[in-house]
CSV table of C-alpha atoms in Angstrom, one decimal:
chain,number,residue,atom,x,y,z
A,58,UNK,CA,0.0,0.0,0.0
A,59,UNK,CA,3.0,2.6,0.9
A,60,UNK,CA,4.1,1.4,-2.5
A,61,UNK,CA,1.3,2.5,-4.2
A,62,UNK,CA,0.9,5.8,-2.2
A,63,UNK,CA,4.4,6.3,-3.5
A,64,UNK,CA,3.6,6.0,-6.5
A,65,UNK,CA,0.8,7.7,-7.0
A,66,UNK,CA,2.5,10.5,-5.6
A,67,UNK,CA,5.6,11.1,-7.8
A,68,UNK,CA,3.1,10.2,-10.6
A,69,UNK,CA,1.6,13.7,-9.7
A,70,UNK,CA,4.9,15.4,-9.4
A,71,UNK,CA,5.9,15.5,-6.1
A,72,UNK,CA,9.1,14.8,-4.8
A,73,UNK,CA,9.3,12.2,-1.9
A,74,UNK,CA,11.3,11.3,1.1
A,75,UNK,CA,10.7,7.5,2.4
A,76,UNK,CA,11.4,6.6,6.0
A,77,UNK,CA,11.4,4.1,8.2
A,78,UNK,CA,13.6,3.7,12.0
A,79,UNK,CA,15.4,0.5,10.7
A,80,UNK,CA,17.6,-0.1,7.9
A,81,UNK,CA,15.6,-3.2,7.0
A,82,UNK,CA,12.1,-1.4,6.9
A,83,UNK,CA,13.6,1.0,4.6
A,84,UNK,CA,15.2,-2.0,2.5
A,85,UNK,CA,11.4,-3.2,2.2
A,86,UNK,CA,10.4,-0.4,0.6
A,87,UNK,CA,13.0,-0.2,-1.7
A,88,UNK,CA,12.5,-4.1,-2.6
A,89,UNK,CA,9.2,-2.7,-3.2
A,90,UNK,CA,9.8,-0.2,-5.1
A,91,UNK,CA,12.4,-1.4,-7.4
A,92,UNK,CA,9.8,-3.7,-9.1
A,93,UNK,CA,8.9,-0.2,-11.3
A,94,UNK,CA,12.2,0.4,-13.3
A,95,UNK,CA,10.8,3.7,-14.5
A,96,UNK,CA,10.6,5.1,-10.8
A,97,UNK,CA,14.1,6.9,-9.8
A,98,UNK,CA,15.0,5.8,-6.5
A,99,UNK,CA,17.9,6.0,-4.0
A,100,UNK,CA,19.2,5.0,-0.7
A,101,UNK,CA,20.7,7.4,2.0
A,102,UNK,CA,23.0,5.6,4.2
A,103,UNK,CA,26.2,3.6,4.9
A,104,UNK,CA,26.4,0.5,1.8
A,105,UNK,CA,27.7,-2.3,4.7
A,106,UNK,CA,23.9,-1.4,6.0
A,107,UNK,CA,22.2,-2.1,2.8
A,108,UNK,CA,21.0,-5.7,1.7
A,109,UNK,CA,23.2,-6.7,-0.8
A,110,UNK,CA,21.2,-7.4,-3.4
A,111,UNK,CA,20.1,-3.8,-3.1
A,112,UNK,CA,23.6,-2.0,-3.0
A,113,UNK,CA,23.3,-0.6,-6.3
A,114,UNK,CA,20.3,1.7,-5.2
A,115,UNK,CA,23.1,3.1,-2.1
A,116,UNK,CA,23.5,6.7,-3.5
A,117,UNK,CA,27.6,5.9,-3.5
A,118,UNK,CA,26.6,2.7,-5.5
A,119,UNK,CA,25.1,5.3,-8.3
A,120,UNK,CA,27.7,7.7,-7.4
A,121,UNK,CA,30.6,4.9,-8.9
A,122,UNK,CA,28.9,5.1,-12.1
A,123,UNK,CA,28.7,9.0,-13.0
A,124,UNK,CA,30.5,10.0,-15.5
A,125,UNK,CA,32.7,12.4,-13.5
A,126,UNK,CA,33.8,9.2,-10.7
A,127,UNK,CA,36.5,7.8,-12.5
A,128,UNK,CA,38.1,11.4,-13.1
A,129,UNK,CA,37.6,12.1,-9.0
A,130,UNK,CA,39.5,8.6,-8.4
A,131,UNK,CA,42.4,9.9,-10.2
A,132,UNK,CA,42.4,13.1,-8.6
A,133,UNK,CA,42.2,11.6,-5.4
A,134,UNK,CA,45.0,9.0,-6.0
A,135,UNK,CA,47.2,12.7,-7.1
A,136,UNK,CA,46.6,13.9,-3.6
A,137,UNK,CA,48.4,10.5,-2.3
A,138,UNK,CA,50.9,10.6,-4.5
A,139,UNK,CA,50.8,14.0,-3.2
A,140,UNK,CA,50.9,13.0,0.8
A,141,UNK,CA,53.3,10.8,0.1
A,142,UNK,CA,55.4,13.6,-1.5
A,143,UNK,CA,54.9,16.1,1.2
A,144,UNK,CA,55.5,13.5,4.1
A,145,UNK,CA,59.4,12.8,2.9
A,146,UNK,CA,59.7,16.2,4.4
A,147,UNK,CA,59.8,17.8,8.0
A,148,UNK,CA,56.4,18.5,9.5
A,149,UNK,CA,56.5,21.9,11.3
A,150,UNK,CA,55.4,20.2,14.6
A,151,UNK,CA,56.1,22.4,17.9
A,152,UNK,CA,59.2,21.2,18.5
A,153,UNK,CA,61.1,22.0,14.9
A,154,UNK,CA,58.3,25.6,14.2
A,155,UNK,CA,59.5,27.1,17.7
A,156,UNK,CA,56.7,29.7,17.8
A,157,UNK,CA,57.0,30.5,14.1
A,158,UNK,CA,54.0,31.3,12.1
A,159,UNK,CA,54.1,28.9,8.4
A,160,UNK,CA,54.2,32.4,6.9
A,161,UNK,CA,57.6,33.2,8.6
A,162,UNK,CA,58.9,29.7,7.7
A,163,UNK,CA,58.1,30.3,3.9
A,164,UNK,CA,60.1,33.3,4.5
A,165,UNK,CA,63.2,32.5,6.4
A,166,UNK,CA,64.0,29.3,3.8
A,167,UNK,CA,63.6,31.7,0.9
A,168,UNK,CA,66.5,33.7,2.6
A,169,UNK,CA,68.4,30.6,3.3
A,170,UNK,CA,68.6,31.3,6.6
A,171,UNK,CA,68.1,29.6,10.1
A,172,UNK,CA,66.6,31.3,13.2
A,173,UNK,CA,66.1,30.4,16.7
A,174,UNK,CA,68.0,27.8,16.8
A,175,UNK,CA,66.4,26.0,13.7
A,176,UNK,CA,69.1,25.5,10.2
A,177,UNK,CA,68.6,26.5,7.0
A,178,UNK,CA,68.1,22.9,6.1
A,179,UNK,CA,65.4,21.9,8.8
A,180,UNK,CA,63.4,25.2,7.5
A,181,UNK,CA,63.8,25.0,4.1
A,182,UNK,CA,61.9,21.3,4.7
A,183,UNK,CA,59.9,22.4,6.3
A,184,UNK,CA,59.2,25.1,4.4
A,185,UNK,CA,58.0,22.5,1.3
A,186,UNK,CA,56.0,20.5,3.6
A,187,UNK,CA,54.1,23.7,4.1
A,188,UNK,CA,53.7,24.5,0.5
A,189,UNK,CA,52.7,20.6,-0.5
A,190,UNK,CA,50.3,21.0,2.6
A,191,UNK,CA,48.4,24.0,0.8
A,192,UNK,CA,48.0,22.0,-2.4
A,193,UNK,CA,46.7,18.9,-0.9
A,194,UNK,CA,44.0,20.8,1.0
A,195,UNK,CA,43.4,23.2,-1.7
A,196,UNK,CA,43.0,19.7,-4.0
A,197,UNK,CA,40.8,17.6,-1.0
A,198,UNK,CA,38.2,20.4,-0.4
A,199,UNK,CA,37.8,21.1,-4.4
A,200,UNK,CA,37.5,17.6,-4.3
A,201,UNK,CA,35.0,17.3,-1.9
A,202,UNK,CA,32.9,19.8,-3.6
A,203,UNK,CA,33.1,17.7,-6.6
A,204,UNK,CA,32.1,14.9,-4.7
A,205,UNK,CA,29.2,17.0,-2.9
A,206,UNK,CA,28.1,18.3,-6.5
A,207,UNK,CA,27.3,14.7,-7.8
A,208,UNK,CA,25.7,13.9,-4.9
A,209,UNK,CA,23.6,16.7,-5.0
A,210,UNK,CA,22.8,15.9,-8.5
A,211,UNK,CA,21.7,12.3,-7.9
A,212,UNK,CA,19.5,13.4,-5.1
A,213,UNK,CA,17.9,16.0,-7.6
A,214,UNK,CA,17.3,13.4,-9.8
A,215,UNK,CA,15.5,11.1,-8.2
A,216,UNK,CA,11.7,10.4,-8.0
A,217,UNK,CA,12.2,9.0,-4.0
A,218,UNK,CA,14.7,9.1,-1.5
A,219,UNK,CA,14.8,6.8,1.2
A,220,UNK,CA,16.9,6.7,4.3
A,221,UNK,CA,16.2,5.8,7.8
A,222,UNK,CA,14.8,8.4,10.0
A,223,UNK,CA,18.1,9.2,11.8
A,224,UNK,CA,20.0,9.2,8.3
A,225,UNK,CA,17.7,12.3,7.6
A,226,UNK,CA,19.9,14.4,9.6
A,227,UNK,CA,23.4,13.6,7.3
A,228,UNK,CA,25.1,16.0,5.3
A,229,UNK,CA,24.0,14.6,1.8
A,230,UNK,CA,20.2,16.1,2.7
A,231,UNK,CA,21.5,19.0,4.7
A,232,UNK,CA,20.4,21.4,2.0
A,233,UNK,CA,17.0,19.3,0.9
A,234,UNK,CA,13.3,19.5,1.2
A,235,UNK,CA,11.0,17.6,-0.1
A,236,UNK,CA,7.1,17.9,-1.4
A,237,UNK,CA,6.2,14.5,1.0
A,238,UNK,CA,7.6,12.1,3.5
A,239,UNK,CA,6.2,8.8,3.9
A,240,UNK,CA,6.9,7.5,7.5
A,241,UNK,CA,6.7,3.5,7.5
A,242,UNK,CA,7.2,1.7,10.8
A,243,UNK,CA,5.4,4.5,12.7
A,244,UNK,CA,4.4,2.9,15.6
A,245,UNK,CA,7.8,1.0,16.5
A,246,UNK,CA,9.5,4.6,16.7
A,247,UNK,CA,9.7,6.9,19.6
A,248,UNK,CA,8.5,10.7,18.6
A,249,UNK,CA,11.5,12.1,18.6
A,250,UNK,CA,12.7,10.3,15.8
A,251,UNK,CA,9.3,10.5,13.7
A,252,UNK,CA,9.6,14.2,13.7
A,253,UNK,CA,13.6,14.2,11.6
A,254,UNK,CA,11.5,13.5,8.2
A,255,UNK,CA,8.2,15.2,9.4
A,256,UNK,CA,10.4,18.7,9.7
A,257,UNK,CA,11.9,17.7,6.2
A,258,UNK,CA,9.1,18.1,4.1
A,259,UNK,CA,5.9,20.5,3.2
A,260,UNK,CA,3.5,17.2,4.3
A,261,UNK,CA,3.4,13.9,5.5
A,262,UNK,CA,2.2,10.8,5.7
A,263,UNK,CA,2.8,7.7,8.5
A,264,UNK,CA,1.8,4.1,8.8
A,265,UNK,CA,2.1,1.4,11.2
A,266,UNK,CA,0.3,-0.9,13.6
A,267,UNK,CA,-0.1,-0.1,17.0
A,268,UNK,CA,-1.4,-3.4,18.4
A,269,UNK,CA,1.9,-4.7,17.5
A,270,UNK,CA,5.2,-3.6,19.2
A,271,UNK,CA,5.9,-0.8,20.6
A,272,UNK,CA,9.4,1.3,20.4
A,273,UNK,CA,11.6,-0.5,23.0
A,274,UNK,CA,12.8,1.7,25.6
A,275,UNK,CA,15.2,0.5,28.3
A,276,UNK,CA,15.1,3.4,30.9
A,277,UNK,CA,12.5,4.0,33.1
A,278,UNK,CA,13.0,7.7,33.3
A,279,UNK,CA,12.0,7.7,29.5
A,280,UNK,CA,9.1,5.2,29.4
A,281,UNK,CA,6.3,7.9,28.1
A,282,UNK,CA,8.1,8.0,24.6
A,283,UNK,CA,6.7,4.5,24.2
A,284,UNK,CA,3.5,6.5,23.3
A,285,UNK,CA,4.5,7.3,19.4
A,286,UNK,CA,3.6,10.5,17.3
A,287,UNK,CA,1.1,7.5,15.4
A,288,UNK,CA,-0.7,6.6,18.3
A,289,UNK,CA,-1.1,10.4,19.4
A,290,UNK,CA,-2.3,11.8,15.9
A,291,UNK,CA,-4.9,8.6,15.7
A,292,UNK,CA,-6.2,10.0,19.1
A,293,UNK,CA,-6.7,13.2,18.3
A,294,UNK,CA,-7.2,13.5,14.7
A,295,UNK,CA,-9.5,10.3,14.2
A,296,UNK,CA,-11.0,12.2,10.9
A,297,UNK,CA,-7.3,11.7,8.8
A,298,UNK,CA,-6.3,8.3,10.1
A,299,UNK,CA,-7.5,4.7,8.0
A,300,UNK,CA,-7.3,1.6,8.7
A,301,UNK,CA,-5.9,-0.1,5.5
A,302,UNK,CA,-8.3,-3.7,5.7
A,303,UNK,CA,-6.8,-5.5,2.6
A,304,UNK,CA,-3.7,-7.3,3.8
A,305,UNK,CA,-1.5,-8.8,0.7
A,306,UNK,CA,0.6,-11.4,3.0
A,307,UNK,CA,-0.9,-14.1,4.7
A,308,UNK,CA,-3.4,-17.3,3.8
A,309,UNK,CA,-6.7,-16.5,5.1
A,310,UNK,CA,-6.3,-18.8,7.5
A,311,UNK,CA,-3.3,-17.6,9.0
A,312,UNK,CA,-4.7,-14.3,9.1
A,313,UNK,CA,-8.7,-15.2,11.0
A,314,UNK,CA,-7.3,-15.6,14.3
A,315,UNK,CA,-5.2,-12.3,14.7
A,316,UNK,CA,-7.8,-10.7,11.9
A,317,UNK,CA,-10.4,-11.7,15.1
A,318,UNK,CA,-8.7,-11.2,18.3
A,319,UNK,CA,-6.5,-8.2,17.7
A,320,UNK,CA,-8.7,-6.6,14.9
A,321,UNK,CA,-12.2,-6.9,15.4
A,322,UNK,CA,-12.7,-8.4,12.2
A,323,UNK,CA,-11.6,-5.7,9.4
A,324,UNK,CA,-9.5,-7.3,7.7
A,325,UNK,CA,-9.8,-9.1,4.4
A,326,UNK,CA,-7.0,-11.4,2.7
A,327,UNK,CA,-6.6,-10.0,-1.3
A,328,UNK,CA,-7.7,-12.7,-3.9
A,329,UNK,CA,-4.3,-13.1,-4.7
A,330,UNK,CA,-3.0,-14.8,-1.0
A,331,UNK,CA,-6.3,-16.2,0.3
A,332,UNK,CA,-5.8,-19.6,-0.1
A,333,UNK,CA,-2.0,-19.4,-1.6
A,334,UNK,CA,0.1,-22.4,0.0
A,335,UNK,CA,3.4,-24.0,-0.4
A,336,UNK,CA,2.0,-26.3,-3.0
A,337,UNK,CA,1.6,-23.4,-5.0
A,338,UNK,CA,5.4,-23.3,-4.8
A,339,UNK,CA,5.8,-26.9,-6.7
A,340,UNK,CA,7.1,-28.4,-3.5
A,341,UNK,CA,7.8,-31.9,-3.0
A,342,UNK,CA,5.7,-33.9,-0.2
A,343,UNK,CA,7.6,-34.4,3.1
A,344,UNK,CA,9.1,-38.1,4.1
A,345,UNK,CA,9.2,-36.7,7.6
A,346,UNK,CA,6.6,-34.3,9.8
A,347,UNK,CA,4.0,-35.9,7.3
A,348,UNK,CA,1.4,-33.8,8.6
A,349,UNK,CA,2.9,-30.6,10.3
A,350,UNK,CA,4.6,-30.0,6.8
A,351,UNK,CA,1.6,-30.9,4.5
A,352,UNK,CA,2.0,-28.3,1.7
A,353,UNK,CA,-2.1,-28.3,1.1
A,354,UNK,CA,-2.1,-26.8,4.9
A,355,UNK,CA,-0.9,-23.8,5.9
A,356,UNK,CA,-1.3,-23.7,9.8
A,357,UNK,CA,0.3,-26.1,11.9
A,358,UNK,CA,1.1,-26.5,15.8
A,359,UNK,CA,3.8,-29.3,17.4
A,360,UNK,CA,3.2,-29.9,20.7
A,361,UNK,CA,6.1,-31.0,22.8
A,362,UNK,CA,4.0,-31.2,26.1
A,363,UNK,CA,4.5,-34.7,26.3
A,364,UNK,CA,8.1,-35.2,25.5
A,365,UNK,CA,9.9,-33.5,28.2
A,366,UNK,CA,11.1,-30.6,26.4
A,367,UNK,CA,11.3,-28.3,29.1
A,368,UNK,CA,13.0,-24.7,29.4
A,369,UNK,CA,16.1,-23.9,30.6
A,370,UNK,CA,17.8,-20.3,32.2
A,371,UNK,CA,21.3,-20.9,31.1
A,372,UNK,CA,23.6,-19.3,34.7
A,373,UNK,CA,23.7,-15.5,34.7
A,374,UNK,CA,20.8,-14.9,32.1
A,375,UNK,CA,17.7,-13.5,32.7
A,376,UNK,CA,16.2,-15.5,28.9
A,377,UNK,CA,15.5,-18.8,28.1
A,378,UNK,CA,16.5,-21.9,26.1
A,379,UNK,CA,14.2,-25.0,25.4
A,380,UNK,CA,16.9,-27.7,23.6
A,381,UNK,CA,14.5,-30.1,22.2
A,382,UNK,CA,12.3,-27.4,20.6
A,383,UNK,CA,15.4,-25.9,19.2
A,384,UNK,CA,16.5,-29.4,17.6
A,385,UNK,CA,13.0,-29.8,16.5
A,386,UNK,CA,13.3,-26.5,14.9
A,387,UNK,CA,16.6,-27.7,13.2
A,388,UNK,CA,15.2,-31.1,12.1
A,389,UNK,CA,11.8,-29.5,10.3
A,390,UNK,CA,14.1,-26.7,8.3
A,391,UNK,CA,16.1,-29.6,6.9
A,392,UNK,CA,12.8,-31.3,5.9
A,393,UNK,CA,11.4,-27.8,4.5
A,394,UNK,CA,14.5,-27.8,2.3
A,395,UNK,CA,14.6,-31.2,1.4
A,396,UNK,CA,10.8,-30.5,-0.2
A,397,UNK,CA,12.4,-27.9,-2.0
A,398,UNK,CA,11.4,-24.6,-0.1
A,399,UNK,CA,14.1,-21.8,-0.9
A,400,UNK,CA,16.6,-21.3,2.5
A,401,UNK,CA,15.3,-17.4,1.9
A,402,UNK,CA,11.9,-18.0,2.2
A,403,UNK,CA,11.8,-19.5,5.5
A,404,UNK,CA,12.3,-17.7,8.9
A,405,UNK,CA,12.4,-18.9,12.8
A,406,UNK,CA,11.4,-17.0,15.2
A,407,UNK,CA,11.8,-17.1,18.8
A,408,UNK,CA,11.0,-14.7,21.7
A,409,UNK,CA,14.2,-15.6,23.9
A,410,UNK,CA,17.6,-14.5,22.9
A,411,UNK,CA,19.3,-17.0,24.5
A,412,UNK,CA,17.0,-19.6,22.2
A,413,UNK,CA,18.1,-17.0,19.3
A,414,UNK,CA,21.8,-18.2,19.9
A,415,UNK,CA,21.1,-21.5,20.3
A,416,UNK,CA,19.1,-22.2,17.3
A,417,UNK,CA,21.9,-20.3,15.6
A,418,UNK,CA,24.8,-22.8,16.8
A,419,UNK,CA,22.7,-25.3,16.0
A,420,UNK,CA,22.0,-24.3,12.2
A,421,UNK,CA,25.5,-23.5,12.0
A,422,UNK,CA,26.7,-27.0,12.9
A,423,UNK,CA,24.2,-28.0,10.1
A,424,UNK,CA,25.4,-25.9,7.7
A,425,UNK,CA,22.2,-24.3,7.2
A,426,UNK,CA,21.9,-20.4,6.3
A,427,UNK,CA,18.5,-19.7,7.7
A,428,UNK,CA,17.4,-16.4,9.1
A,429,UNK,CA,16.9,-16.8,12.6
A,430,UNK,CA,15.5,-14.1,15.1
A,431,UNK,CA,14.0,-12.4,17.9
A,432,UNK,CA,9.8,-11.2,17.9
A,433,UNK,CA,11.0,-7.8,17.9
A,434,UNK,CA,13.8,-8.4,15.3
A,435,UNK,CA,11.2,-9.8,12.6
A,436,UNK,CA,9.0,-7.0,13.1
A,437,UNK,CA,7.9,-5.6,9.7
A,438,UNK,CA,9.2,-8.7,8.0
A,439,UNK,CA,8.0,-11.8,6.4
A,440,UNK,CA,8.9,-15.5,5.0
A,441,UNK,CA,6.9,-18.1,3.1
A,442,UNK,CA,7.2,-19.9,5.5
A,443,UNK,CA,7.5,-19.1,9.6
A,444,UNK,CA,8.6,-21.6,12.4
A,445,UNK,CA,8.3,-20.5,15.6
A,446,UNK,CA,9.6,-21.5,18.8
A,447,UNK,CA,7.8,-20.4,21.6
A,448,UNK,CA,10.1,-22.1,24.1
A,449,UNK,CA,8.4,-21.7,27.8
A,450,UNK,CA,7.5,-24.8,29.2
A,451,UNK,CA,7.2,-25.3,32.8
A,452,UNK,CA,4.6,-27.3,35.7
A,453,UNK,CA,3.5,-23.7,37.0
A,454,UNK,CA,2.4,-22.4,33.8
A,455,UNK,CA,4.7,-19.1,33.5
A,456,UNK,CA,4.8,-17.3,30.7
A,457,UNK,CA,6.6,-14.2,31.0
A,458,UNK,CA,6.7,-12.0,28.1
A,459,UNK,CA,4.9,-13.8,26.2
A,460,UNK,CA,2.2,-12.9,27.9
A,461,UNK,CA,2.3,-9.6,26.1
A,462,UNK,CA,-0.3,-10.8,23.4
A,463,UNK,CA,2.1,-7.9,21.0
A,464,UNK,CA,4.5,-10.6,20.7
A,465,UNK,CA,2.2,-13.1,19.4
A,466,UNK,CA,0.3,-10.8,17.1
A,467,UNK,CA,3.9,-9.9,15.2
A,468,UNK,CA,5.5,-13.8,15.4
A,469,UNK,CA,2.0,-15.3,13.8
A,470,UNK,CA,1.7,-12.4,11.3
A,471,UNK,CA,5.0,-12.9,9.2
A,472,UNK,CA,3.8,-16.1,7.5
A,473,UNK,CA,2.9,-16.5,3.9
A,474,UNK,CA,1.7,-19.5,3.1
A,475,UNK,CA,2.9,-21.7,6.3
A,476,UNK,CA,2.7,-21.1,9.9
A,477,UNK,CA,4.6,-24.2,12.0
A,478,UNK,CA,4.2,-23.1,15.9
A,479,UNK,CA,6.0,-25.6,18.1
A,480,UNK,CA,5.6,-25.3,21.7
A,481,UNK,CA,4.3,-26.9,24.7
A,482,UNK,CA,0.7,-26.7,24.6
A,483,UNK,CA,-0.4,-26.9,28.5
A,484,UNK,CA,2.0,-24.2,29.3
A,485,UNK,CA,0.8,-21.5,26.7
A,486,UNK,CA,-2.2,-23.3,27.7
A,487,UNK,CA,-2.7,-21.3,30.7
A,488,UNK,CA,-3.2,-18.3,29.1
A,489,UNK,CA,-6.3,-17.3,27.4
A,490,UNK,CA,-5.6,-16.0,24.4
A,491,UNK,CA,-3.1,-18.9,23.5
A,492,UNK,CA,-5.8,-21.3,24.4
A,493,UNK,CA,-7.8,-19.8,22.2
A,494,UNK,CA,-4.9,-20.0,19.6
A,495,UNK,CA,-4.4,-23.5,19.7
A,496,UNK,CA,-8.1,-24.3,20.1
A,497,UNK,CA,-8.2,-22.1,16.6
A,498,UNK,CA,-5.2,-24.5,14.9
A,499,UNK,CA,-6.9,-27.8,16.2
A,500,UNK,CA,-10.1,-26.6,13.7
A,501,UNK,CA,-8.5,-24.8,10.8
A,502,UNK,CA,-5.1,-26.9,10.9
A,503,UNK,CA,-2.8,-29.3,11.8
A,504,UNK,CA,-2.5,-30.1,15.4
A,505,UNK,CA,0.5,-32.9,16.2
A,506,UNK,CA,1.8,-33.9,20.1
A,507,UNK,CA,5.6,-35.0,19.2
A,508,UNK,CA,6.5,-38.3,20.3
């Protein structure tokens, strides 16, 4: 929908800034946007920040390629040679100068004459170090302007520039301002930080889902910035505020029971992801997890509540590990592979970061490149397929954070066209809305107690 809203607006003219607080929000716009070749774009920010396969839209990326680059490259190498040149020389440091301005220096050497102490040979050095010193920073800052020039240019150019909200503030948009800024991820980012793009352009526009995560803020002193700008201008300006009900990602069936108990119903699947599955995808039929990895079914829970697999607090940590779900995790990626599923299209997610770095060791000693991360880290993203650990499995029915039902509203909402929740189902259990959520899977899915 941004997309489109993009669109639509440089179609009319207007130039437009797209934001987002993380690097790979704004890289989801941009893998967006680059489907319309026509459409100018370029990205603000540091390359090593940029997904690779979108480095050629980093404004130094495009910068390589002007005409004028190659030229620059040689100049630059000139002022090395240059350096180099000057540095054979005697550096006019405190000790050698002796109070003496670099004017006087250029003046006693030209006499051939020593003062204070210093020889005619020592100034006469340092004399030329002087002189090579003008040139190189009479060559670096025309240079630079070169440099700043192009840049300039490329950001004239294009239809939309995208950057994260902090990037905003760097020199190569010091001098900018733009027609619109679109604001993505607006309720994951503290006001502050909404208001760098807002104060960039003549109007704006912000979207974002506040019954997911909030910001995360870690002192208590600043705790009120977890309300966002979005939240506030939904409040009080109801009248410009939309909920956007077609959602473009998930198998209807994925999306009912969040579409339900976190949205009151308005939302409706587009024709074009209803009833998409893996199937779709030419998959092959699993030899293992026969039913949790049907390809025909896109919801599916493994319930370890019957096979020990209990939680663990590794010494000195406050998070959690659960070893059996993490080798079950392990064992039904190989499977999803095996069938054919691209390594890119699938994601685990946990909510613990110790069971983060575990799953990670344990795909490493696989030899298995899968993306593997935190509720809060896969915010904003998604995968064909989602596996999620839910880890927490205990006799008194503790939850922790999971019990904020944020959490489970991102983790269940990143899935395509498979949704593979393993976890121990007496413990989640004891909440509600997890009952409910299982309940939900044993009708419209697959529900499987491991053995």
């Amino acid at each position: 929908t941004l997309t489109e809203l993009i669109l639509q607006l440089v179609k009319r003219g207007y130039k437009v800034l797209a934001t987002a607080d993380s690097n790979i929000a704004v890289d989801n716009l941009i893998l967006n946007l680059c489907k319309y070749p026509e459409l100018k774009i370029v990205r603000i920010g540091h390359p090593a920040r940029v997904m690779e396969e979108l480095e050629k839209f980093s404004i130094y990326a495009i910068f390589e390629k002007h005409e004028l680059a190659l030229q620059i490259k040689k100049e630059w190498e000139k002022v090395k040679n240059l350096i180099e040149k000057r540095d054979k020389y005697i550096k006019p440091v405190p000790k050698y100068r002796r109070g003496l301005s670099d004017e006087e220096i250029l003046f006693f050497a030209d006499k051939g004459k020593g003062y204070r102490g210093i020889s005619g040979k020592i100034m006469k050095s340092m004399a030329k170090w002087i002189i090579l010193n003008y040139e190189i920073d009479k060559k670096i800052q025309e240079l630079k302007n070169k440099e700043t020039y192009i840049f300039n240019e490329i950001i004239l150019n294009a239809d939309v520039v995208l950057s994260t909200n902090s990037m905003v503030q760097s020199e190569l948009l010091k001098n900018f301002h733009f027609d619109v800024a679109v604001i993505d991820e607006g309720s994951q980012q503290v006001e502050p930080s909404t208001l760098i793009p807002i104060a960039k352009a003549d109007k704006f526009y912000i979207a974002g889902d506040h019954k997911q995560l909030p910001p995360t803020i870690m002192s208590e002193e600043a705790k009120e910035l977890e309300e966002t700008l979005f939240e506030k201008l939904i409040s009080k300006f109801p009248e410009f505020s939309g909920l956007l009900r077609i959602q473009y990602r998930m198998n209807e069936k994925i999306m009912n029971f969040p579409n339900k108990e976190f949205y009151n119903n308005q939302l409706l699947a587009a024709e074009l992801v209803k009833t998409h599955t893996l199937e779709d995808l030419g998959v092959k039929n699993p030899k293992k997890f026969e039913k949790i990895l049907d390809p025909k079914i896109p919801l599916a829970f493994f319930d370890t509540s019957e096979i020990n697999a209990h939680e663990f607090q590794p010494e000195g940590s406050t998070s959690f590990e659960n070893i059996l779900e993490a080798e079950l995790v392990i064992e039904i990626v190989k499977e999803l592979c095996r069938m054919g599923v691209d390594k890119k299209d699938i994601g685990i997610i946990t909510p613990y970061a110790a069971q983060v770095k575990l799953i990670k060791q344990l795909l490493s000693e696989a030899n298995l490149k899968i993306e593997v991360n935190s509720v809060d880290g896969f915010q904003g993203r998604e995968k064909e397929v989602i596996v999620i650990s839910f880890v927490r499995s205990n006799e008194e029915g503790e939850m922790g954070f999971l019990k904020d039902l944020r959490r489970l509203n991102v983790a269940i909402t990143r899935a395509r066209r498979k949704l593979i929740c393993i976890g121990d189902s007496k413990t989640l259990s004891s909440h509600p809305v997890y009952k409910k959520f299982i309940e939900y899977i044993k009708n419209y899915g697959i529900f499987e107690k491991a053995k």
